[in-house]
Amino acid sequence: GLAQAWLDWSGPGPLIAPPAGPWFNRNVAAQALLLLVPLAVSAALGREMRRPGRWLPLACGGVGVMLLVATRSRGGGVAALVGWGLALGLVMLGRLRRAAPWTGLRAWFGPAALLGACGVVAALVPVAGVQPLPGVGRVVGMTLEPVSGGTMEIRRALWANTGAMIAEHPWSGVGAGRWNVVYPLYQRRVRPTPGFGLDKQPRHAHNEVLEFAAELGLPGVALLLSLLAVALGRLVGSAWRGDGGAGLRLAGLGAVAVHGLVSFPLHSPGTAALFWLVAGTALRPGEDRQPRRRRGGRFAAVALAVLLLVLAVLGGWLVRGDLGARRHLARAVSAAETGRCAEALREADEVWKASCHRDHRGRAAAVVWACEKDPAASLAFLEPALAAFPHRLELLLDTGARWIKAGRLDRAEGAYRHALELEPDLGRAWLGLAMTLERQGRLQSARNACQRAWSIEPSPPVRAFCGGLGAWE
């Protein structure tokens, strides 16, 4: 990540928004580092860690702080200040209540100085690249500006429309992981989502409480928040008693929770898994408390070990398939972009076999649409993808075009009309509807659709088709 930030290193694969290191983009990297840095410092200060070995986790924490600053993530910076600051402040207040408040704090001075120095260095070094990120001073200024316009305006629309989604599905929600599938139906319900269209469809609500409430329903999110509240409450109690390790775990969880108010850390698999693992450690019995031995303890331990083994095998199989699908998908996209359609179709077929992920199959279907000209062969991919994402605009348009070629005009008309329900100012949808109506013999309706397409997007395809139809007469 630092090589991407300072040396403009592209890395082994395409980057969405560097510097990101191994993560999807720089904001996802920031939300993971909010938890990883406190855990690294906690490992360094643990009683079982010998003095020479403490420098390795401290070095990891220092590099994490440098990358966090280099990401220039406003949400990550605010979450670090609030989450880390409140948790460590609680530890300090708890120690001040003790008879010898400064006992044991000497071990904290070196790590604190090291992390602070790393942050200062990262703030002074500019971020390189074709589109260099602003300096830390500008980022702070942007953070303190009134929250209006830009990404904040998009978030307000996402939150308002997600509220409408919750109001219609308060008890059962729309289903785990289905917010981005259903959101196109709500993208204009309360406030129009700025920039929504073919090239930009949101994947998350950028507020974890609202997104979980929409997916799981109000009872589900209440149970989830109750579990988290119990874990955080135990860590708060331990931190108040001066437990530095608990304070650092609380700092990481608190920072991620704060970031979750404007982002999606608990919908990012790596961050979410580590978050709930750390939260689970707070729910275990205290180390000073000796649990009573119960009958059947050995059987329970064996059953748990077998369950974990089964989950590990299943997880390994899923991860293997996911990684393979990503490789095949990257090759398919690259081959399609360079005109090697035979290779692209083979790789897209491998994606379909290797992955059950809706997004992977949707992108593979887009490759098939670009390369496969036989309607029946392309619809074998497009129709299942559309069933998984029935409200995705590009899939509606692509599948509608293939239905026209296959002569299934009723289904093509339904696809285009549904796309126009989601986005009324979509020129391609009006043109596709005009083509469908023309083949059905409804010429006047086709001319009206042509005129609407021309008023939105006066492109050469619209001129060529609609001119022959006599739409301008």
Coordinates of C-alpha atoms in Angstrom, one line a residue:
G1 CA 0.0 0.0 0.0
L2 CA 2.8 2.5 0.8
A3 CA 4.5 1.5 -2.4
Q4 CA 1.3 2.4 -4.2
A5 CA 1.1 5.7 -2.4
W6 CA 4.6 6.9 -2.6
L7 CA 6.1 5.2 -5.6
D8 CA 3.0 5.0 -7.8
W9 CA 3.4 1.2 -8.0
S10 CA 0.5 -0.4 -9.8
G11 CA 0.7 -3.7 -8.0
P12 CA -0.1 -7.2 -9.3
G13 CA -3.6 -6.4 -10.4
P14 CA -6.0 -3.5 -11.3
L15 CA -6.7 -1.0 -8.6
I16 CA -10.0 0.8 -8.1
A17 CA -8.7 3.6 -5.9
P18 CA -5.1 3.3 -4.7
P19 CA -3.4 3.3 -2.2
A20 CA -5.2 0.2 -1.1
G21 CA -2.6 -2.6 -0.5
P22 CA -4.4 -5.9 -0.7
W23 CA -7.9 -4.4 -0.2
F24 CA -10.5 -3.3 -2.8
N25 CA -9.9 0.4 -2.6
R26 CA -8.4 3.0 -0.2
N27 CA -11.5 3.4 1.9
V28 CA -11.8 -0.3 2.5
A29 CA -8.2 -0.4 3.4
A30 CA -8.8 2.4 6.0
Q31 CA -11.7 0.6 7.6
A32 CA -9.6 -2.6 8.0
L33 CA -6.6 -0.7 9.4
L34 CA -8.8 0.9 12.1
L35 CA -9.0 -2.6 13.7
L36 CA -5.6 -4.0 12.7
V37 CA -3.5 -1.2 14.2
P38 CA -4.9 -1.5 17.8
L39 CA -4.6 -5.3 17.6
A40 CA -0.9 -5.1 16.6
V41 CA -0.2 -2.7 19.5
S42 CA -2.1 -5.0 21.8
A43 CA 0.1 -7.9 20.7
A44 CA 3.2 -5.9 21.3
L45 CA 2.2 -4.9 24.8
G46 CA 0.9 -8.3 25.9
R47 CA 2.5 -10.0 28.9
E48 CA 3.5 -13.1 26.9
M49 CA 5.5 -11.1 24.4
R50 CA 9.2 -10.8 25.2
R51 CA 10.9 -7.5 24.7
P52 CA 12.9 -8.2 21.5
G53 CA 9.8 -9.7 19.8
R54 CA 7.6 -6.7 20.5
W55 CA 9.2 -4.7 17.7
L56 CA 7.6 -6.8 15.0
P57 CA 4.0 -6.1 15.8
L58 CA 4.9 -2.5 16.6
A59 CA 6.5 -2.2 13.2
C60 CA 3.3 -3.6 11.7
G61 CA 1.2 -1.1 13.7
G62 CA 3.5 1.8 12.5
V63 CA 3.2 0.7 8.8
G64 CA -0.6 0.5 9.4
V65 CA -0.8 4.0 10.7
M66 CA 1.3 5.3 7.8
L67 CA -1.0 3.6 5.2
L68 CA -4.1 4.8 7.1
V69 CA -2.9 8.4 6.7
A70 CA -1.8 7.8 3.1
T71 CA -5.3 6.7 2.2
R72 CA -6.6 10.2 2.9
S73 CA -9.9 8.6 4.0
R74 CA -11.9 11.3 5.8
G75 CA -14.2 8.7 7.4
G76 CA -11.2 6.6 8.5
G77 CA -9.5 9.6 10.0
V78 CA -12.5 10.7 12.0
A79 CA -13.2 7.1 13.1
A80 CA -9.7 6.7 14.3
L81 CA -9.8 10.0 16.3
V82 CA -13.1 9.2 17.9
G83 CA -12.9 5.4 18.4
W84 CA -9.2 5.2 19.4
G85 CA -9.3 8.5 21.4
L86 CA -12.4 7.6 23.5
A87 CA -11.2 4.1 24.3
L88 CA -7.7 5.0 25.3
G89 CA -9.0 8.0 27.2
L90 CA -11.2 5.6 29.1
V91 CA -8.1 3.5 30.0
M92 CA -6.2 6.6 31.2
L93 CA -9.1 7.7 33.4
G94 CA -9.4 4.2 34.8
R95 CA -5.7 4.2 35.7
L96 CA -5.9 7.7 37.3
R97 CA -8.4 6.2 39.8
R98 CA -5.7 3.8 41.0
A99 CA -3.4 4.4 43.9
A100 CA -0.3 4.5 41.6
P101 CA -1.8 5.7 38.4
W102 CA 1.5 5.9 36.4
T103 CA 2.6 2.4 37.2
G104 CA 2.9 0.4 34.0
L105 CA 2.4 3.4 31.7
R106 CA 6.1 3.6 30.9
A107 CA 5.7 0.7 28.5
W108 CA 3.2 2.8 26.5
F109 CA 5.4 5.8 25.8
G110 CA 7.7 4.1 23.2
P111 CA 4.9 2.6 21.1
A112 CA 2.9 5.9 21.3
A113 CA 5.9 7.9 20.1
L114 CA 6.6 5.4 17.3
L115 CA 3.1 5.4 16.0
G116 CA 2.9 9.2 16.3
A117 CA 6.1 9.6 14.3
C118 CA 4.8 7.2 11.6
G119 CA 1.7 9.3 11.3
V120 CA 3.6 12.5 11.0
V121 CA 5.9 11.1 8.3
A122 CA 3.0 9.8 6.3
A123 CA 1.3 13.2 6.5
L124 CA 4.4 14.9 5.2
V125 CA 5.0 12.6 2.2
P126 CA 2.7 13.4 -0.8
V127 CA 0.7 10.7 -2.4
A128 CA 1.9 10.1 -6.0
G129 CA 0.0 8.8 -9.0
V130 CA -1.8 10.0 -12.1
Q131 CA -4.4 11.6 -9.8
P132 CA -2.5 12.5 -6.6
L133 CA -4.6 12.7 -3.5
P134 CA -4.8 16.0 -1.6
G135 CA -2.6 16.7 1.4
V136 CA -3.6 16.1 4.9
G137 CA -4.4 19.8 5.5
R138 CA -6.8 19.8 2.6
V139 CA -8.4 16.6 3.8
V140 CA -8.9 18.1 7.2
G141 CA -10.4 21.2 5.7
M142 CA -12.8 19.1 3.5
T143 CA -13.8 17.1 6.6
L144 CA -14.7 20.3 8.6
E145 CA -16.7 21.8 5.7
P146 CA -20.5 21.8 5.9
V147 CA -21.8 18.3 5.1
S148 CA -23.6 19.1 1.8
G149 CA -23.1 18.2 -1.8
G150 CA -20.8 15.5 -3.3
T151 CA -20.7 12.2 -1.6
M152 CA -22.7 13.4 1.4
E153 CA -25.6 14.2 -0.9
I154 CA -25.4 10.7 -2.3
R155 CA -25.4 9.3 1.3
R156 CA -28.4 11.3 2.3
A157 CA -30.3 9.9 -0.6
L158 CA -29.1 6.3 0.2
W159 CA -30.2 6.7 3.8
A160 CA -33.6 8.2 3.0
N161 CA -34.5 5.6 0.4
T162 CA -33.2 2.8 2.7
G163 CA -35.5 4.1 5.3
A164 CA -38.4 3.6 2.9
M165 CA -37.1 0.0 2.2
I166 CA -37.2 -0.7 6.0
A167 CA -40.7 0.8 6.3
E168 CA -42.0 -1.7 3.7
H169 CA -40.2 -4.7 5.1
P170 CA -39.9 -4.0 8.9
W171 CA -40.0 -7.6 10.2
S172 CA -38.2 -9.9 7.8
G173 CA -36.2 -7.4 5.7
V174 CA -35.4 -8.0 2.1
G175 CA -32.9 -10.8 2.7
A176 CA -29.2 -10.9 3.8
G177 CA -26.9 -9.5 1.2
R178 CA -29.8 -8.3 -1.0
W179 CA -29.7 -4.6 -0.4
N180 CA -28.0 -3.8 -3.7
V181 CA -30.3 -6.2 -5.5
V182 CA -33.5 -4.4 -4.3
Y183 CA -32.2 -0.8 -4.0
P184 CA -32.9 0.2 -7.7
L185 CA -36.6 -0.1 -6.9
Y186 CA -36.2 2.5 -4.2
Q187 CA -33.6 4.8 -5.7
R188 CA -36.2 7.6 -6.3
R189 CA -38.6 6.7 -3.5
V190 CA -37.8 9.5 -1.1
R191 CA -34.9 11.4 -2.7
P192 CA -33.4 10.8 -6.2
T193 CA -30.0 9.2 -5.9
P194 CA -27.5 11.5 -7.6
G195 CA -25.6 9.9 -10.5
F196 CA -27.7 6.7 -10.5
G197 CA -27.6 5.0 -13.9
L198 CA -26.0 2.4 -16.1
D199 CA -22.5 3.1 -14.9
K200 CA -23.2 3.9 -11.3
Q201 CA -25.4 1.7 -9.1
P202 CA -24.7 1.7 -5.3
R203 CA -23.7 -1.5 -3.7
H204 CA -24.1 -0.4 0.0
A205 CA -26.2 2.0 2.0
H206 CA -23.1 3.5 3.6
N207 CA -24.7 3.1 7.1
E208 CA -24.4 -0.3 8.7
V209 CA -27.4 0.0 11.0
L210 CA -29.7 1.0 8.1
E211 CA -28.4 -1.7 5.8
F212 CA -28.7 -4.5 8.3
A213 CA -32.2 -3.3 9.3
A214 CA -33.2 -3.3 5.6
E215 CA -31.7 -6.8 5.1
L216 CA -32.5 -8.6 8.3
G217 CA -35.6 -6.6 9.5
L218 CA -35.9 -4.7 12.8
P219 CA -35.8 -7.8 15.0
G220 CA -32.7 -9.1 13.4
V221 CA -30.8 -5.8 13.7
A222 CA -31.9 -5.4 17.3
L223 CA -30.4 -8.9 18.1
L224 CA -27.2 -8.0 16.3
L225 CA -26.8 -4.7 18.1
S226 CA -27.7 -6.3 21.4
L227 CA -24.9 -8.8 21.0
L228 CA -22.4 -6.0 20.0
A229 CA -23.6 -3.9 22.9
V230 CA -22.9 -6.7 25.4
A231 CA -19.4 -7.2 24.0
L232 CA -18.6 -3.5 24.0
G233 CA -20.0 -3.1 27.5
R234 CA -17.6 -5.8 28.9
L235 CA -14.7 -4.2 27.2
V236 CA -15.7 -0.8 28.6
G237 CA -15.8 -2.2 32.1
S238 CA -12.3 -3.8 31.7
A239 CA -10.9 -0.6 30.2
W240 CA -12.3 1.4 33.1
R241 CA -10.4 -0.9 35.4
G242 CA -7.2 0.0 33.6
D243 CA -6.9 -3.0 31.3
G244 CA -4.8 -1.8 28.4
G245 CA -5.4 -4.8 26.2
A246 CA -9.2 -4.5 26.6
G247 CA -8.8 -0.8 25.9
L248 CA -7.0 -1.5 22.6
R249 CA -9.6 -4.0 21.5
L250 CA -12.3 -1.5 22.4
A251 CA -10.4 1.1 20.4
G252 CA -10.5 -1.1 17.3
L253 CA -14.1 -2.1 17.6
G254 CA -15.2 1.4 18.4
A255 CA -13.4 2.9 15.4
V256 CA -14.9 0.4 13.0
A257 CA -18.4 1.0 14.5
V258 CA -18.0 4.8 14.0
H259 CA -16.8 4.2 10.5
G260 CA -19.8 2.0 9.9
L261 CA -22.1 5.1 10.3
V262 CA -20.8 6.4 6.9
S263 CA -19.4 3.3 5.2
F264 CA -19.7 -0.5 5.1
P265 CA -17.0 -2.2 7.1
L266 CA -19.2 -5.0 8.4
H267 CA -20.1 -5.9 4.8
S268 CA -16.5 -6.2 3.8
P269 CA -15.7 -9.9 4.5
G270 CA -12.2 -9.5 5.9
T271 CA -13.0 -6.6 8.2
A272 CA -16.3 -8.1 9.3
A273 CA -14.8 -11.5 10.2
L274 CA -12.0 -10.0 12.3
F275 CA -14.5 -7.5 13.9
W276 CA -16.8 -10.3 15.2
L277 CA -13.9 -12.5 16.2
V278 CA -12.6 -9.7 18.4
A279 CA -16.1 -8.9 19.7
G280 CA -16.5 -12.6 20.5
T281 CA -13.3 -12.6 22.7
A282 CA -15.1 -10.1 25.0
L283 CA -17.9 -12.6 25.6
R284 CA -15.7 -15.3 27.0
P285 CA -15.5 -15.9 30.7
G286 CA -12.9 -14.0 32.6
E287 CA -9.5 -15.6 32.8
D288 CA -9.5 -15.3 36.6
R289 CA -12.7 -17.2 36.8
Q290 CA -12.4 -21.0 36.8
P291 CA -15.4 -22.6 35.1
R292 CA -16.8 -25.7 36.8
R293 CA -16.1 -28.9 35.1
R294 CA -19.3 -30.4 33.6
R295 CA -20.1 -33.8 32.4
G296 CA -19.9 -34.2 28.6
G297 CA -17.2 -31.6 28.3
R298 CA -14.9 -33.8 26.3
F299 CA -17.7 -34.8 24.0
A300 CA -18.7 -31.1 23.4
A301 CA -15.0 -30.3 22.7
V302 CA -14.8 -33.1 20.1
A303 CA -18.1 -32.0 18.5
L304 CA -16.9 -28.4 18.3
A305 CA -13.7 -29.5 16.7
V306 CA -15.5 -31.6 14.1
L307 CA -17.8 -28.6 13.4
L308 CA -14.9 -26.3 13.0
L309 CA -13.1 -28.8 10.7
V310 CA -16.2 -29.1 8.5
L311 CA -16.6 -25.3 8.3
A312 CA -12.9 -24.9 7.5
V313 CA -13.1 -27.4 4.6
L314 CA -16.3 -25.8 3.3
G315 CA -14.7 -22.3 3.6
G316 CA -11.6 -23.5 1.9
W317 CA -13.6 -24.9 -1.0
L318 CA -15.6 -21.7 -1.3
V319 CA -12.5 -19.5 -1.2
R320 CA -10.8 -21.7 -3.8
G321 CA -13.8 -21.4 -6.1
D322 CA -13.9 -17.6 -5.5
L323 CA -10.3 -17.1 -6.3
G324 CA -10.5 -19.3 -9.4
A325 CA -13.6 -17.4 -10.6
R326 CA -11.8 -14.1 -10.1
R327 CA -8.9 -15.2 -12.2
H328 CA -11.2 -16.5 -15.0
L329 CA -13.2 -13.3 -14.8
A330 CA -10.2 -11.1 -15.2
R331 CA -9.0 -13.2 -18.2
A332 CA -12.5 -13.0 -19.7
V333 CA -12.7 -9.3 -19.4
S334 CA -9.2 -8.8 -20.8
A335 CA -9.9 -11.1 -23.7
A336 CA -13.2 -9.4 -24.5
E337 CA -11.6 -6.0 -24.5
T338 CA -8.9 -7.1 -27.0
G339 CA -11.4 -8.8 -29.3
R340 CA -10.4 -12.4 -28.4
C341 CA -14.0 -13.5 -28.1
A342 CA -13.5 -17.3 -28.3
E343 CA -11.1 -17.1 -25.3
A344 CA -13.4 -14.7 -23.5
L345 CA -16.4 -17.1 -23.8
R346 CA -14.4 -20.0 -22.5
E347 CA -13.3 -18.0 -19.5
A348 CA -16.8 -16.8 -18.9
D349 CA -18.0 -20.4 -18.9
E350 CA -15.4 -21.3 -16.3
V351 CA -16.6 -18.4 -14.1
W352 CA -20.1 -19.8 -14.3
K353 CA -18.9 -23.2 -13.3
A354 CA -16.5 -22.1 -10.5
S355 CA -18.6 -19.5 -8.7
C356 CA -22.1 -19.2 -7.3
H357 CA -21.5 -15.5 -6.6
R358 CA -24.2 -13.3 -8.1
D359 CA -21.8 -10.5 -9.0
H360 CA -19.3 -12.8 -10.7
R361 CA -22.1 -14.4 -12.8
G362 CA -23.5 -11.0 -13.7
R363 CA -20.1 -9.7 -15.0
A364 CA -19.5 -13.0 -16.9
A365 CA -22.9 -12.5 -18.5
A366 CA -21.8 -9.0 -19.6
V367 CA -18.8 -10.6 -21.3
V368 CA -21.0 -13.2 -23.0
W369 CA -23.4 -10.4 -24.3
A370 CA -20.4 -8.6 -25.8
C371 CA -18.9 -11.6 -27.5
E372 CA -21.7 -14.2 -28.1
K373 CA -23.9 -13.2 -31.1
D374 CA -26.1 -16.3 -31.0
P375 CA -29.2 -15.2 -29.1
A376 CA -30.0 -18.7 -27.6
A377 CA -26.4 -19.2 -26.4
S378 CA -26.1 -15.7 -24.8
L379 CA -29.5 -16.0 -23.2
A380 CA -28.4 -19.2 -21.4
F381 CA -26.1 -16.8 -19.4
L382 CA -28.1 -13.6 -19.4
E383 CA -31.4 -15.0 -18.1
P384 CA -30.0 -16.6 -14.9
A385 CA -28.0 -13.4 -14.3
L386 CA -31.1 -11.3 -14.7
A387 CA -33.0 -13.6 -12.3
A388 CA -30.3 -13.0 -9.7
F389 CA -30.3 -9.2 -10.3
P390 CA -33.8 -8.4 -11.7
H391 CA -33.4 -4.7 -11.3
R392 CA -29.9 -4.1 -12.7
L393 CA -30.2 -1.7 -15.6
E394 CA -27.4 -3.1 -17.8
L395 CA -28.7 -6.6 -17.5
L396 CA -32.3 -5.5 -18.4
L397 CA -31.0 -3.7 -21.5
D398 CA -28.6 -6.5 -22.6
T399 CA -31.2 -9.3 -22.1
G400 CA -33.9 -7.2 -23.8
A401 CA -31.6 -6.9 -26.9
R402 CA -31.1 -10.6 -27.1
W403 CA -34.8 -11.3 -26.6
I404 CA -35.5 -9.1 -29.6
K405 CA -33.1 -11.1 -31.7
A406 CA -34.7 -14.3 -30.4
G407 CA -38.1 -13.1 -31.4
R408 CA -39.4 -13.0 -27.7
L409 CA -40.8 -9.5 -28.1
D410 CA -43.2 -9.6 -25.1
R411 CA -40.3 -10.4 -22.7
A412 CA -38.1 -7.7 -24.4
E413 CA -40.9 -5.1 -24.0
G414 CA -41.2 -6.0 -20.3
A415 CA -37.5 -5.7 -19.7
Y416 CA -37.3 -2.2 -21.3
R417 CA -40.4 -1.0 -19.6
H418 CA -39.1 -2.2 -16.2
A419 CA -35.8 -0.4 -16.9
L420 CA -37.7 2.8 -17.6
E421 CA -39.6 2.4 -14.4
L422 CA -36.3 2.4 -12.6
E423 CA -34.7 5.2 -14.7
P424 CA -37.1 7.2 -16.9
D425 CA -34.4 9.2 -18.6
L426 CA -32.5 6.2 -20.1
G427 CA -32.1 6.7 -23.8
R428 CA -31.0 3.1 -24.6
A429 CA -34.1 1.8 -23.0
W430 CA -36.4 4.1 -25.0
L431 CA -34.5 3.0 -28.2
G432 CA -34.8 -0.7 -27.3
L433 CA -38.5 -0.2 -26.6
A434 CA -39.0 1.5 -30.0
M435 CA -37.3 -1.4 -31.7
T436 CA -39.6 -3.9 -29.9
L437 CA -42.7 -1.9 -30.7
E438 CA -41.7 -1.6 -34.4
R439 CA -41.4 -5.4 -34.7
Q440 CA -44.7 -5.8 -33.0
G441 CA -46.3 -3.6 -35.7
R442 CA -47.2 -0.8 -33.2
L443 CA -45.6 1.9 -35.4
Q444 CA -47.0 5.1 -33.8
S445 CA -46.0 3.9 -30.3
A446 CA -42.5 3.1 -31.7
R447 CA -42.3 6.6 -33.2
N448 CA -43.2 8.2 -29.8
A449 CA -40.5 6.1 -28.1
C450 CA -38.0 7.2 -30.7
Q451 CA -38.8 10.9 -30.1
R452 CA -38.3 10.4 -26.4
A453 CA -35.0 8.5 -27.0
W454 CA -33.8 11.4 -29.3
S455 CA -34.7 14.0 -26.7
I456 CA -32.6 12.2 -24.1
E457 CA -29.6 10.9 -26.1
P458 CA -29.4 12.2 -29.8
S459 CA -26.9 9.5 -30.8
P460 CA -26.2 8.1 -34.3
P461 CA -28.0 4.7 -33.5
V462 CA -31.1 6.7 -32.6
R463 CA -30.9 8.8 -35.7
A464 CA -30.3 5.7 -38.0
F465 CA -33.2 3.6 -36.6
C466 CA -35.8 6.4 -35.9
G467 CA -35.1 8.2 -39.2
G468 CA -36.0 5.0 -41.1
L469 CA -39.1 4.7 -39.0
G470 CA -40.3 8.2 -39.9
A471 CA -40.2 9.5 -36.4
W472 CA -39.4 13.0 -37.5
E473 CA -42.3 13.4 -39.9

